[in-house]
Tab-separated table of C-alpha atoms and ligand atoms in Angstrom:
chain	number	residue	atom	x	y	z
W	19	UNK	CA	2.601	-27.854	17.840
W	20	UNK	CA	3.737	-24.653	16.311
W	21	UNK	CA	1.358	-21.810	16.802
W	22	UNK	CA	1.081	-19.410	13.971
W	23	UNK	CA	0.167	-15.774	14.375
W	24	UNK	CA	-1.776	-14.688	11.137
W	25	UNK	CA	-3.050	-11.308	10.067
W	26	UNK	CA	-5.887	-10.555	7.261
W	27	UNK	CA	-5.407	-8.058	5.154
W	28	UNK	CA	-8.380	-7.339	3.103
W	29	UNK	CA	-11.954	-8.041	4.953
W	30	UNK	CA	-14.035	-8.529	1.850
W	31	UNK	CA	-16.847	-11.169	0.957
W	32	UNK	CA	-14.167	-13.983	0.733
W	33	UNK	CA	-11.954	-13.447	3.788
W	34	UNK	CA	-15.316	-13.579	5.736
W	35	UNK	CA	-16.686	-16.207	4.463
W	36	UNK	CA	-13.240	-18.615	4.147
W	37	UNK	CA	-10.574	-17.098	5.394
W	38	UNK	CA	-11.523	-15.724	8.889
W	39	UNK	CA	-13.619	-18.985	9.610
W	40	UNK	CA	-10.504	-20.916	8.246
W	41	UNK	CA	-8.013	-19.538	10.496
W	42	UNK	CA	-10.627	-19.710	13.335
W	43	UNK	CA	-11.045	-23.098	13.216
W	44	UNK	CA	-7.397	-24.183	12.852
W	45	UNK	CA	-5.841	-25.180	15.753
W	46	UNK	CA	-1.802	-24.213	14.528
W	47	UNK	CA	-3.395	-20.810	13.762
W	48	UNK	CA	-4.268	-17.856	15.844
W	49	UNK	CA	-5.864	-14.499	14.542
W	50	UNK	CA	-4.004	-11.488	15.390
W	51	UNK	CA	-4.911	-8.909	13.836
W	52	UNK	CA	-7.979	-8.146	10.899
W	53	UNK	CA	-6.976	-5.289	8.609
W	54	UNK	CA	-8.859	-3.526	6.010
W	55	UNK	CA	-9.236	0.293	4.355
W	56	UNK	CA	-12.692	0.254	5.273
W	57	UNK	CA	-12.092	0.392	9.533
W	58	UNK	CA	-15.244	-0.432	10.405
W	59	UNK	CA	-15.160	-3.521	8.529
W	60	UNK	CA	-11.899	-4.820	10.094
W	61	UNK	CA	-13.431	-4.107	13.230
W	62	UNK	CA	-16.415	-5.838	12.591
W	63	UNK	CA	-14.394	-8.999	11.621
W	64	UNK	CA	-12.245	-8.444	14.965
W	65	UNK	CA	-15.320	-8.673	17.082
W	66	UNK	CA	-16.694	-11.779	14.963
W	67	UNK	CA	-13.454	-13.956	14.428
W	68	UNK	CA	-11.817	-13.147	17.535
W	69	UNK	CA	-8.877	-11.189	16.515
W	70	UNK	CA	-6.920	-9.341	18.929
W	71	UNK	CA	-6.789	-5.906	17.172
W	72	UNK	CA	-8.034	-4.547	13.686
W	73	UNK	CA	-6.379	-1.498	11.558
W	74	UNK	CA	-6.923	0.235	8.418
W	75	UNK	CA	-3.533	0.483	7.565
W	76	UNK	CA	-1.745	-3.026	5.651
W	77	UNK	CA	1.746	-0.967	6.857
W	78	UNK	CA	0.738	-1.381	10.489
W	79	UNK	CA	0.286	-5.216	9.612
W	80	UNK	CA	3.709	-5.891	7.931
W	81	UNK	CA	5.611	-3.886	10.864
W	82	UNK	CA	3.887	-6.033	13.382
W	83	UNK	CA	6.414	-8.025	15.780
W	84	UNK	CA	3.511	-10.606	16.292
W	85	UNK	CA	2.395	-11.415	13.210
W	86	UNK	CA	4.229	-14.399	11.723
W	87	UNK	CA	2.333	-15.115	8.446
W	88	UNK	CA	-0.239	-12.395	6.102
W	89	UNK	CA	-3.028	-14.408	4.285
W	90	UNK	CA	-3.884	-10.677	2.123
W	91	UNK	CA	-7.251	-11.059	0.350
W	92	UNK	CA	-7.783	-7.863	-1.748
W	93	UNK	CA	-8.548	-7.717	-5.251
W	94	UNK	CA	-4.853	-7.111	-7.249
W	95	UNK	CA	-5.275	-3.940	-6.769
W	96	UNK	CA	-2.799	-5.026	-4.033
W	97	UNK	CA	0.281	-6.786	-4.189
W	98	UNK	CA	3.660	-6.222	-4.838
W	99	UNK	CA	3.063	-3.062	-2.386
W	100	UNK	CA	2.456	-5.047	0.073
W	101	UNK	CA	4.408	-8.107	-0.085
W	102	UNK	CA	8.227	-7.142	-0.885
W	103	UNK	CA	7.968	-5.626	2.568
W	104	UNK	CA	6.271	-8.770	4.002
W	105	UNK	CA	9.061	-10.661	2.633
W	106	UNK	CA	11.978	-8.736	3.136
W	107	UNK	CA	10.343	-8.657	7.157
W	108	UNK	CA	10.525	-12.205	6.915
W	109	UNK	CA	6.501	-12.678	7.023
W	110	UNK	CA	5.436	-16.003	4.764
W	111	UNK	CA	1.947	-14.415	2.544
W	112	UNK	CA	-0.620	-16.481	1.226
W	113	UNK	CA	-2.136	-13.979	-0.972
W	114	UNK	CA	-5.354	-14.724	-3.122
W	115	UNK	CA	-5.404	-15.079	-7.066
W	116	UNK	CA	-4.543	-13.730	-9.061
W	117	UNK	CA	-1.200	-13.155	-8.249
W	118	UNK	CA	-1.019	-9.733	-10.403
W	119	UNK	CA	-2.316	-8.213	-13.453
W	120	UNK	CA	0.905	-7.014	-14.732
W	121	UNK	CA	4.032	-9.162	-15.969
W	122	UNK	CA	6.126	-6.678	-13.986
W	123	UNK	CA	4.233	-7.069	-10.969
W	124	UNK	CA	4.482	-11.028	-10.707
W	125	UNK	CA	8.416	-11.160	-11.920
W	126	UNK	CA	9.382	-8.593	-9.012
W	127	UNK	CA	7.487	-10.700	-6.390
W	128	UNK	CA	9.082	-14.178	-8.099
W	129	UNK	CA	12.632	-12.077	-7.516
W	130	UNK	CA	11.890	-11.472	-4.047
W	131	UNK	CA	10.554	-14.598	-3.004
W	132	UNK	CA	13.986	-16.271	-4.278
W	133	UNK	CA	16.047	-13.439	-2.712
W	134	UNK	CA	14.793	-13.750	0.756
W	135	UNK	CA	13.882	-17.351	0.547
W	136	UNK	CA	10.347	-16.716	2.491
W	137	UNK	CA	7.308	-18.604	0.674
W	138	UNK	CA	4.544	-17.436	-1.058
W	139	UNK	CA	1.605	-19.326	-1.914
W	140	UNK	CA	-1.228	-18.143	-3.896
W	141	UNK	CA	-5.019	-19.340	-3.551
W	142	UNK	CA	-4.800	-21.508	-6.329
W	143	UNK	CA	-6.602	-23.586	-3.744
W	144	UNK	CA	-8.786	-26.417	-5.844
W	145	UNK	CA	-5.684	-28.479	-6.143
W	146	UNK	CA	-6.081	-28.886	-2.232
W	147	UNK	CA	-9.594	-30.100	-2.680
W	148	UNK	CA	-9.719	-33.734	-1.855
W	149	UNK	CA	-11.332	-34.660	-4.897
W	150	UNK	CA	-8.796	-32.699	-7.088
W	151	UNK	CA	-5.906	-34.436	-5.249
W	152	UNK	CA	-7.202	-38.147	-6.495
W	153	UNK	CA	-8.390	-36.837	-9.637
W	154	UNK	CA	-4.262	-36.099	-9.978
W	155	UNK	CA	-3.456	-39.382	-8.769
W	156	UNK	CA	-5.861	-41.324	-10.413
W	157	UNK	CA	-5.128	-39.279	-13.723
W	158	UNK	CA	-1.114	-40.303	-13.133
W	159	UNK	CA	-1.825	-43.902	-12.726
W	160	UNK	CA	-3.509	-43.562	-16.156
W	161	UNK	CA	-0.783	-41.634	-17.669
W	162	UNK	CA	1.569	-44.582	-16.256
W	163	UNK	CA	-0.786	-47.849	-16.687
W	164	UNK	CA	-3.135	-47.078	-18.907
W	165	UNK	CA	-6.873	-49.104	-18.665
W	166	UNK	CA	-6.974	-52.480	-18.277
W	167	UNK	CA	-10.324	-53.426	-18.439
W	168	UNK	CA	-11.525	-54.626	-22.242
W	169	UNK	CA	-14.318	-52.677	-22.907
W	170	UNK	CA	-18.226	-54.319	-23.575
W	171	UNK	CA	-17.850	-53.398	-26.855
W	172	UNK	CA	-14.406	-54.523	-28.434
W	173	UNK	CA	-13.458	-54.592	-32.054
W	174	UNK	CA	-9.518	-53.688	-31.423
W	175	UNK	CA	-8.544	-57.937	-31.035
W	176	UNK	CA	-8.580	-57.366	-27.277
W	177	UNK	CA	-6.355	-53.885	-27.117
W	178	UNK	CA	-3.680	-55.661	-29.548
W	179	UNK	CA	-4.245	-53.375	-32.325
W	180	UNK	CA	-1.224	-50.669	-32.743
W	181	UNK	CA	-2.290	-47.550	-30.279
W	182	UNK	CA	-2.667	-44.100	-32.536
W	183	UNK	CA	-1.029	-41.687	-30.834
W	184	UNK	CA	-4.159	-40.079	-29.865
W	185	UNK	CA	-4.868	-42.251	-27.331
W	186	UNK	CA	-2.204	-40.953	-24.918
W	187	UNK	CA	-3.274	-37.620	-25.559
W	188	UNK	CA	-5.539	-35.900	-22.585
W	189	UNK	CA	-8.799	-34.430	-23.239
W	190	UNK	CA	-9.777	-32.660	-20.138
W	191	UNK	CA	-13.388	-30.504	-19.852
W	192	UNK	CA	-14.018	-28.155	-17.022
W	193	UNK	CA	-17.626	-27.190	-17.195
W	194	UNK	CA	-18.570	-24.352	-14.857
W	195	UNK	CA	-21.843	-23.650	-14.292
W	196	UNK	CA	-22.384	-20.104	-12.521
W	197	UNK	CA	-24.628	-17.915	-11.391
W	198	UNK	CA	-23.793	-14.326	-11.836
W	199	UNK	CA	-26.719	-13.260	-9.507
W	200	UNK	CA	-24.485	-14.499	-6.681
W	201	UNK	CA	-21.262	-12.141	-7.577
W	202	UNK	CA	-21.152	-8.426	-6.873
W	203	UNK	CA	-20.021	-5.818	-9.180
W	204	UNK	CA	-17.206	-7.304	-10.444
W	205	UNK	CA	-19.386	-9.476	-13.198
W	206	UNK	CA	-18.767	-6.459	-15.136
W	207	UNK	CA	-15.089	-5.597	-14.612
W	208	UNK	CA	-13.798	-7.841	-17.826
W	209	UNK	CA	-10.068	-7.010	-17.222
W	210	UNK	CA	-10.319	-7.612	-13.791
W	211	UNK	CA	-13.759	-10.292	-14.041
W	212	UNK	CA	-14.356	-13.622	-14.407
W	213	UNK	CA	-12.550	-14.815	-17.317
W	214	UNK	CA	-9.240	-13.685	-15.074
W	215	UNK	CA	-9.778	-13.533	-11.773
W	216	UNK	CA	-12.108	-16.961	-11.545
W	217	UNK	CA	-10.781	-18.588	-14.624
W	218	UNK	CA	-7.310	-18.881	-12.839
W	219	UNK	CA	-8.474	-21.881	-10.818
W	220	UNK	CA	-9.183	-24.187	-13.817
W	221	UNK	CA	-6.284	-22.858	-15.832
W	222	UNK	CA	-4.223	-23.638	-12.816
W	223	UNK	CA	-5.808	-27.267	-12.916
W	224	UNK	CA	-5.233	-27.983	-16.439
W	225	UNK	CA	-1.415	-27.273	-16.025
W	226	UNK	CA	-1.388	-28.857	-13.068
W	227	UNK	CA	-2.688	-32.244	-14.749
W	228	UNK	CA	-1.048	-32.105	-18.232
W	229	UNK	CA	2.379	-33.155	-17.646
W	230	UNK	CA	3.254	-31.662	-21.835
W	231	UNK	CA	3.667	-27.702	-22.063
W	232	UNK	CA	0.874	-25.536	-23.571
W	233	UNK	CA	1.512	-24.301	-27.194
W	234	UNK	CA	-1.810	-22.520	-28.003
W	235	UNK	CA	-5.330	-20.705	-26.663
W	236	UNK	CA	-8.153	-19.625	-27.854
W	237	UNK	CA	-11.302	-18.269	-26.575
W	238	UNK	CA	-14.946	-17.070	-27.642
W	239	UNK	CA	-17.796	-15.695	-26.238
W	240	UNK	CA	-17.551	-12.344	-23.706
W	241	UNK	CA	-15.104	-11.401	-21.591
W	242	UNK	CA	-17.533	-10.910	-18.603
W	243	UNK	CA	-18.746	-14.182	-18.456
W	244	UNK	CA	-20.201	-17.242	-21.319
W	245	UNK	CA	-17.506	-18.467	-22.870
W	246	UNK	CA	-15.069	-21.461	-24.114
W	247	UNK	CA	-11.548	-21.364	-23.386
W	248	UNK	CA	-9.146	-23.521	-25.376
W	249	UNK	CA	-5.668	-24.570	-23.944
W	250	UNK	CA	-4.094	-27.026	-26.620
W	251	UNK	CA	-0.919	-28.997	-25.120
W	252	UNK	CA	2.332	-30.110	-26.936
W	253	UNK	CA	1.601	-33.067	-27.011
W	254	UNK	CA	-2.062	-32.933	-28.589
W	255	UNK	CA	-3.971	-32.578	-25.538
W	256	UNK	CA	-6.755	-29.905	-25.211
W	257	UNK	CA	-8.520	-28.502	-21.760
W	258	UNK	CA	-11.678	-26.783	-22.576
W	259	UNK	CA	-13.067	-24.277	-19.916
W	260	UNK	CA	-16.805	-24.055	-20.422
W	261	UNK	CA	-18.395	-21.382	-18.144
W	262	UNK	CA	-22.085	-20.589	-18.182
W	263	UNK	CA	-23.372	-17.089	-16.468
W	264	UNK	CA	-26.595	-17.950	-16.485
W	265	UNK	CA	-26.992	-20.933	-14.546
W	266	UNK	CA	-28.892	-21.616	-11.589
W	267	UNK	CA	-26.729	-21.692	-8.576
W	268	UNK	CA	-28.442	-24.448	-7.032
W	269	UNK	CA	-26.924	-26.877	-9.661
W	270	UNK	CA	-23.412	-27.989	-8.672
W	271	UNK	CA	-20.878	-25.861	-10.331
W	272	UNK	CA	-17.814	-27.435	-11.140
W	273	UNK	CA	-17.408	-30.909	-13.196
W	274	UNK	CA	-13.990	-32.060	-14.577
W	275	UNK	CA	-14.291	-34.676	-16.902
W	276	UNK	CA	-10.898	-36.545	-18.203
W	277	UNK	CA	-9.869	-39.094	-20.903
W	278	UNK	CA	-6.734	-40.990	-21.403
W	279	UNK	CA	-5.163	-43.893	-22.286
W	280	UNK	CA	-8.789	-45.749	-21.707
W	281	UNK	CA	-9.312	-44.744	-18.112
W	282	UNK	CA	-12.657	-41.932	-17.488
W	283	UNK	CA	-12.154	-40.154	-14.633
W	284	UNK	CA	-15.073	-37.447	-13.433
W	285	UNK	CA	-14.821	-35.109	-10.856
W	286	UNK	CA	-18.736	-34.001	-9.823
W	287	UNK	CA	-18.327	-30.513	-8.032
W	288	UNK	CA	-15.935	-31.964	-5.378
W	289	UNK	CA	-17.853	-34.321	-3.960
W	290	UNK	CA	-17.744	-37.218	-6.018
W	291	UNK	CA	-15.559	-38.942	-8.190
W	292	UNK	CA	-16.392	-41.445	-10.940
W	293	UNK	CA	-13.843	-44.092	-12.879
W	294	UNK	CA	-14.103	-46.916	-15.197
W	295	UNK	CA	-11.005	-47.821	-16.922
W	296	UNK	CA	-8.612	-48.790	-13.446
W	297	UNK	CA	-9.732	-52.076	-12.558
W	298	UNK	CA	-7.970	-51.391	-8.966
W	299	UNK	CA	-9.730	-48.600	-7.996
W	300	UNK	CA	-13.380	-48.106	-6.503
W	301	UNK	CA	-16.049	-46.850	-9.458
W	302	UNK	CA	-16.984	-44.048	-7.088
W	303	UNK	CA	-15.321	-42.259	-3.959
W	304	UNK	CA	-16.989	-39.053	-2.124
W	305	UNK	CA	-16.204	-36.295	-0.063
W	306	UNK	CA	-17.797	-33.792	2.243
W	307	UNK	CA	-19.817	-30.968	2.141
W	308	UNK	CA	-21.887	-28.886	4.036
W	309	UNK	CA	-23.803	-27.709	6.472
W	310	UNK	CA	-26.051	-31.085	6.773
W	311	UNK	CA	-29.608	-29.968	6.424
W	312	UNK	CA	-31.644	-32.266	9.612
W	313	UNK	CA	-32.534	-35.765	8.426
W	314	UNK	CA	-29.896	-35.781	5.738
W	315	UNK	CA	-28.144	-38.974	5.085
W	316	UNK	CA	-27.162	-39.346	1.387
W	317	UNK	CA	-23.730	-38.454	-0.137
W	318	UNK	CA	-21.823	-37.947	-3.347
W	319	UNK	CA	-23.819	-36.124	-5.934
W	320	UNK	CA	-26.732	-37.813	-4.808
W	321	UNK	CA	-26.318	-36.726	-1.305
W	322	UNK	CA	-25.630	-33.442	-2.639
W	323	UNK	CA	-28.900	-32.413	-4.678
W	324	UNK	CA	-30.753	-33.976	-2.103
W	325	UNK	CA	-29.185	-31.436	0.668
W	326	UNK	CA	-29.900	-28.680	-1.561
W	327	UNK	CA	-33.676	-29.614	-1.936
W	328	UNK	CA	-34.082	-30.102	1.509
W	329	UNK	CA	-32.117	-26.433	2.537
W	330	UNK	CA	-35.001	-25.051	-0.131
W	331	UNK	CA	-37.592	-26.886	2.032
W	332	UNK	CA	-36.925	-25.559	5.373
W	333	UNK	CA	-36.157	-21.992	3.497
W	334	UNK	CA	-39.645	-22.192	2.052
W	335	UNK	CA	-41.419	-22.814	6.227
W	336	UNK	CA	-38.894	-20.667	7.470
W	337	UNK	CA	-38.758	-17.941	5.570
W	338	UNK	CA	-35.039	-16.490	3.911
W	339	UNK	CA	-32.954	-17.639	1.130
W	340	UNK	CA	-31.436	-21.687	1.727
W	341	UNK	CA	-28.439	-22.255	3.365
W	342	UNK	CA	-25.668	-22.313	0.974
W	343	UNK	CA	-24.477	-26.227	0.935
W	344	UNK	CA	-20.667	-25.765	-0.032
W	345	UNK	CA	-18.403	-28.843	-0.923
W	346	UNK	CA	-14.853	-29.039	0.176
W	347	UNK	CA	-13.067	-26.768	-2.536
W	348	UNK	CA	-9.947	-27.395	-0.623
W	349	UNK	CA	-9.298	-23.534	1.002
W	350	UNK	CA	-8.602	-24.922	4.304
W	351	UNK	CA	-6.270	-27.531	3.551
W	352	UNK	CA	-4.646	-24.978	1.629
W	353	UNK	CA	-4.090	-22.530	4.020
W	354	UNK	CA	-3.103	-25.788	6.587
W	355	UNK	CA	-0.415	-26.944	3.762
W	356	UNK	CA	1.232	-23.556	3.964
W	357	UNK	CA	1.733	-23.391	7.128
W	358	UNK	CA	3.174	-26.855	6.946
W	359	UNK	CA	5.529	-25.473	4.100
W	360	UNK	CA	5.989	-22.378	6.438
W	361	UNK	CA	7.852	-24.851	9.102
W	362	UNK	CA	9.886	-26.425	6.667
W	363	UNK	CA	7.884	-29.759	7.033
W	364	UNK	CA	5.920	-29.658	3.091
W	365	UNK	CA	5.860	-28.142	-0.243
W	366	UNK	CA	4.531	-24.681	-0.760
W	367	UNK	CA	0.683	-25.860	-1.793
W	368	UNK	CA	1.040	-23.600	-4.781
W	369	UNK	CA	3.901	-22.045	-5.373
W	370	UNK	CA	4.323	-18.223	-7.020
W	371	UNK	CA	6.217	-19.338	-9.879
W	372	UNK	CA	3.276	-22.010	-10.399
W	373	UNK	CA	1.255	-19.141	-10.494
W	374	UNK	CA	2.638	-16.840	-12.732
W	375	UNK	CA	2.604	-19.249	-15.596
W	376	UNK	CA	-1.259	-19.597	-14.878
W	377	UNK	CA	-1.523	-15.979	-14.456
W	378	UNK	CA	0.262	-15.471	-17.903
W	379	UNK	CA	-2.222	-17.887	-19.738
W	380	UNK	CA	-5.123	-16.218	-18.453
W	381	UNK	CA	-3.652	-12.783	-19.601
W	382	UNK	CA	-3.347	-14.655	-23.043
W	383	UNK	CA	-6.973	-15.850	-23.262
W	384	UNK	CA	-8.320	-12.259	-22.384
W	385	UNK	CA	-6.320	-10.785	-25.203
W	386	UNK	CA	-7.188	-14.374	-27.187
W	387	UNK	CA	-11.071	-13.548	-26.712
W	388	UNK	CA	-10.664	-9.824	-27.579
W	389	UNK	CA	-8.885	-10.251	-30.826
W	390	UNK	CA	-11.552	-13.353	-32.064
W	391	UNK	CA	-7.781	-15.303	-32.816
W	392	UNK	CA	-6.227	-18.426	-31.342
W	393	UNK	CA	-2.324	-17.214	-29.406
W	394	UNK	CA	0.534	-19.181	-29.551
W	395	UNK	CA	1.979	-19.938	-26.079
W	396	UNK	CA	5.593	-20.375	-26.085
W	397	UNK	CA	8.731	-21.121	-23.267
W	398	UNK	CA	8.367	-17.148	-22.313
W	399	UNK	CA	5.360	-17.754	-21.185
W	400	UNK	CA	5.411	-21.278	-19.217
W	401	UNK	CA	9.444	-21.643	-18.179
W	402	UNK	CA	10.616	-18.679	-15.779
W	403	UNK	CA	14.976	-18.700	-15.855
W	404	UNK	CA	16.959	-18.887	-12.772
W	405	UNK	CA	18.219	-15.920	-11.105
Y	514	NAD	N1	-9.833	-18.727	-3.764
Y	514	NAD	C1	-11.120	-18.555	-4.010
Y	514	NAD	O1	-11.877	-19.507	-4.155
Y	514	NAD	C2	-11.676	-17.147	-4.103
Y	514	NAD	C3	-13.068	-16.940	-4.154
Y	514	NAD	C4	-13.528	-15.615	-4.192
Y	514	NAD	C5	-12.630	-14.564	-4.195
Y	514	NAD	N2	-11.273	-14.807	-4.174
Y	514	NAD	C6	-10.291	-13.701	-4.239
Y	514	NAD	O2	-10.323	-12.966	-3.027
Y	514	NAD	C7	-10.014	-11.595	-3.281
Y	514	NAD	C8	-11.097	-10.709	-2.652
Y	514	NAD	O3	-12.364	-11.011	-3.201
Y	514	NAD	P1	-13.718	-10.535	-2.458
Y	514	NAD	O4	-14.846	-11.117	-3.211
Y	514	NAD	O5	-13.598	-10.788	-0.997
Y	514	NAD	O6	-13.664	-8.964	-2.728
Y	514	NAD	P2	-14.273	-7.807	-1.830
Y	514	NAD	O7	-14.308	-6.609	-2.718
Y	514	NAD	O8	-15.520	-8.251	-1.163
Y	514	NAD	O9	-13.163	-7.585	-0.684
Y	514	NAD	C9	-11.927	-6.954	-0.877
Y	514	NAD	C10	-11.616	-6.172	0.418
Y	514	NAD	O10	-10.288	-5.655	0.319
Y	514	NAD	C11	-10.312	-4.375	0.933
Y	514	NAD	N3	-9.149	-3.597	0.432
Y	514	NAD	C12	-8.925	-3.162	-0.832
Y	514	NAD	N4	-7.765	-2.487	-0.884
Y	514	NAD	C13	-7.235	-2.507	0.352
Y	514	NAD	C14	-6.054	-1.970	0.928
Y	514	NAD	N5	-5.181	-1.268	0.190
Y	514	NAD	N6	-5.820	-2.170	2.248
Y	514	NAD	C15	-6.700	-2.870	3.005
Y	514	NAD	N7	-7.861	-3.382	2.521
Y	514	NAD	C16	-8.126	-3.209	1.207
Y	514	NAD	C17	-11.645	-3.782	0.500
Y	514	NAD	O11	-12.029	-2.690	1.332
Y	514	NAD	C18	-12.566	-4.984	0.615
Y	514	NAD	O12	-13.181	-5.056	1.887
Y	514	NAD	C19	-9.902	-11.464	-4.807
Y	514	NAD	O13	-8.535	-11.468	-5.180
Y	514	NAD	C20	-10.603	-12.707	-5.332
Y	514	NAD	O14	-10.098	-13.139	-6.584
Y	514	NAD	C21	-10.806	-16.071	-4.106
């Protein structure tokens, strides 16, 4: 087994709470170095994670003969600085979304990528979630096959009558409920905030799922944080993103909900996932999460509230907030699939040109929401030439 020798640039919120944990606990990885502008902070992650040297300089990080692969976890303030030397050093970078903020920023990085031929792979990381991953597969079996099961109700001679059109069509919702108490300053930073930064995951979803281009978006509400997001396909299929800021964060965040071809498919914050429609496949699978509060047993969404109650419980006799019960939004396995992709032995988990078409859209719905106007997405913004 390959041993891969990672730095971390960037030693923020995230990187200790995924990243450095991640890479800690994965045994093809090995922590070499913790970097971050604020010195004490990389040192402090040195000491926790086990890293064999910290520095406050990203240069000292890309120069390093033994580091083999940068995971860089800043904000976009940056990038391309950073990884054109990473690549042209040969070092592989999983950076975090967003890619960039600029057009010009995410084309040079696509140019350099090709040129050198050394991956990148950006934390687009809920299609690594194992929910996410047979959400896509059960969602393609629709696509193909189509529901076979006549419903209770049936006034359509059994399925015989001629299929409208709309009944291939994909209606997709993505309802995220947040908490904005839990975020730091950057709830207020609209060309930088949520709508962008967090909004990339579910864009990144949708396109990921609809196999027809996007044509159009629209958006209402503000900027920072309560809004609808519209992505209407070629093909007549719409995504809506439905984000709440003032939810409670105990309530499980993200549910995608899906419709085609007679087949329901929902996705309940990664940890369980509901069909009726495929008359082959199990009415309910689920996955993971933790930490297990003592004298938990359920699972699925069940499981899940239940865990939550009971971390409130022992918070209330113990004193302290609850522990944080966290389903399995698929960071590790991301992070495990690039370094598969790294060895030549898997595809990139999410690849930068992926990414700058998601990046692009999300650009679009921040000017779409600012103008109070639906946007026409065309070919410059989805198909990126050759070359
Ligand atoms: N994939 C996910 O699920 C997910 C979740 C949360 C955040 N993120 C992403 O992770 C990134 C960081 O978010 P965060 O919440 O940890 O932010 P943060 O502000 O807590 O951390 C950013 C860190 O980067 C450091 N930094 C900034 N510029 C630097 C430089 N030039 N050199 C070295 N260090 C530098 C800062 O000092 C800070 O410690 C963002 O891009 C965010 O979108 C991803």
């Amino acid at each position: 087994m390959k041993t891969h020798r990672i730095a971390v640039v960037g030693c923020g919120a995230f990187a200790r709470m995924v990243h450095l944990p991640n890479i800690q606990a994965n045994p093809r990885a090995e922590l070499v170095m913790t970097c971050d502008q604020d010195h004490g902070l990389a040192e402090e992650s040195r000491a926790t994670f086990g890293a064999r040297r910290a520095s406050g300089d990203w240069r000292e990080v890309v120069a390093a003969d033994d580091v083999d692969v940068i995971v860089l976890a800043t904000h976009t303030n940056l990038r391309r600085d950073l990884i054109l030397p990473a690549l042209a050093a040969g070092k592989p970078v999983l950076v975090e979304k967003p890619l960039a903020n600029s057009q010009e920023e995410m084309i040079e990085i696509v140019r350099e990528v090709r040129r050198t031929g050394v991956p990148v792979c950006v934390g687009h990381n809920r299609r690594s979630s194992p929910g996410v991953l047979d959400l896509k597969r059960l969602l393609d079996k629709a696509i193909q096959e189509g529901g076979t099961l006549v419903p209770a109700v049936d006034r359509s001679a059994g399925g015989r009558r001629t299929e409208l059109p709309e009944e291939r069509q994909i209606q997709l919702l993505i309802r995220v409920n947040d908490d904005c108490r839990s975020w730091v300053d950057w709830i207020y930073w609209d060309r930088e905030g949520i709508l962008f930064a967090e909004m990339v995951h579910f864009i990144d979803v949708a396109l990921w799922l609809n196999p027809s281009p996007p044509v159009r978006v629209f958006a209402e509400g503000s900027a920072r944080g309560n809004f609808t997001l519209l992505i209407r396909f070629q093909d007549g299929s719409l995504t809506t993103i439905q984000q709440g800021l003032a939810g409670h964060f105990d309530y499980p965040k993200e549910l995608f909900e899906v419709t085609t071809r007679h087949v329901t498919l929902a996705l309940d914050h990664h940890v369980e996932l509901r069909q009726r429609g495929l008359a082959d496949e199990p009415f309910r699978r689920v996955y993971p999460f933790g930490p297990i509060p003592d004298g938990q047993s359920g699972e699925g969404i069940e499981g899940f509230h239940q865990a939550v109650t009971r971390a409130r419980e022992a918070a209330a006799l113990r004193g302290g907030p609850p522990a944080y019960i966290s389903p399995d939004k698929g960071h590790a396995a991301h992070l495990d699939g690039f370094l598969d992709c790294v060895e030549g032995r898997g595809r990139n988990p999410c690849d930068v040109a992926d990414a700058v078409v998601v990046t692009r859209i999300a650009l679009k719905l921040l000017d779409a929401i600012r103008l109070g106007m639906p946007l026409a997405v065309g070919p410059e913004d989805w198909h990126i030439p050759a070359g």
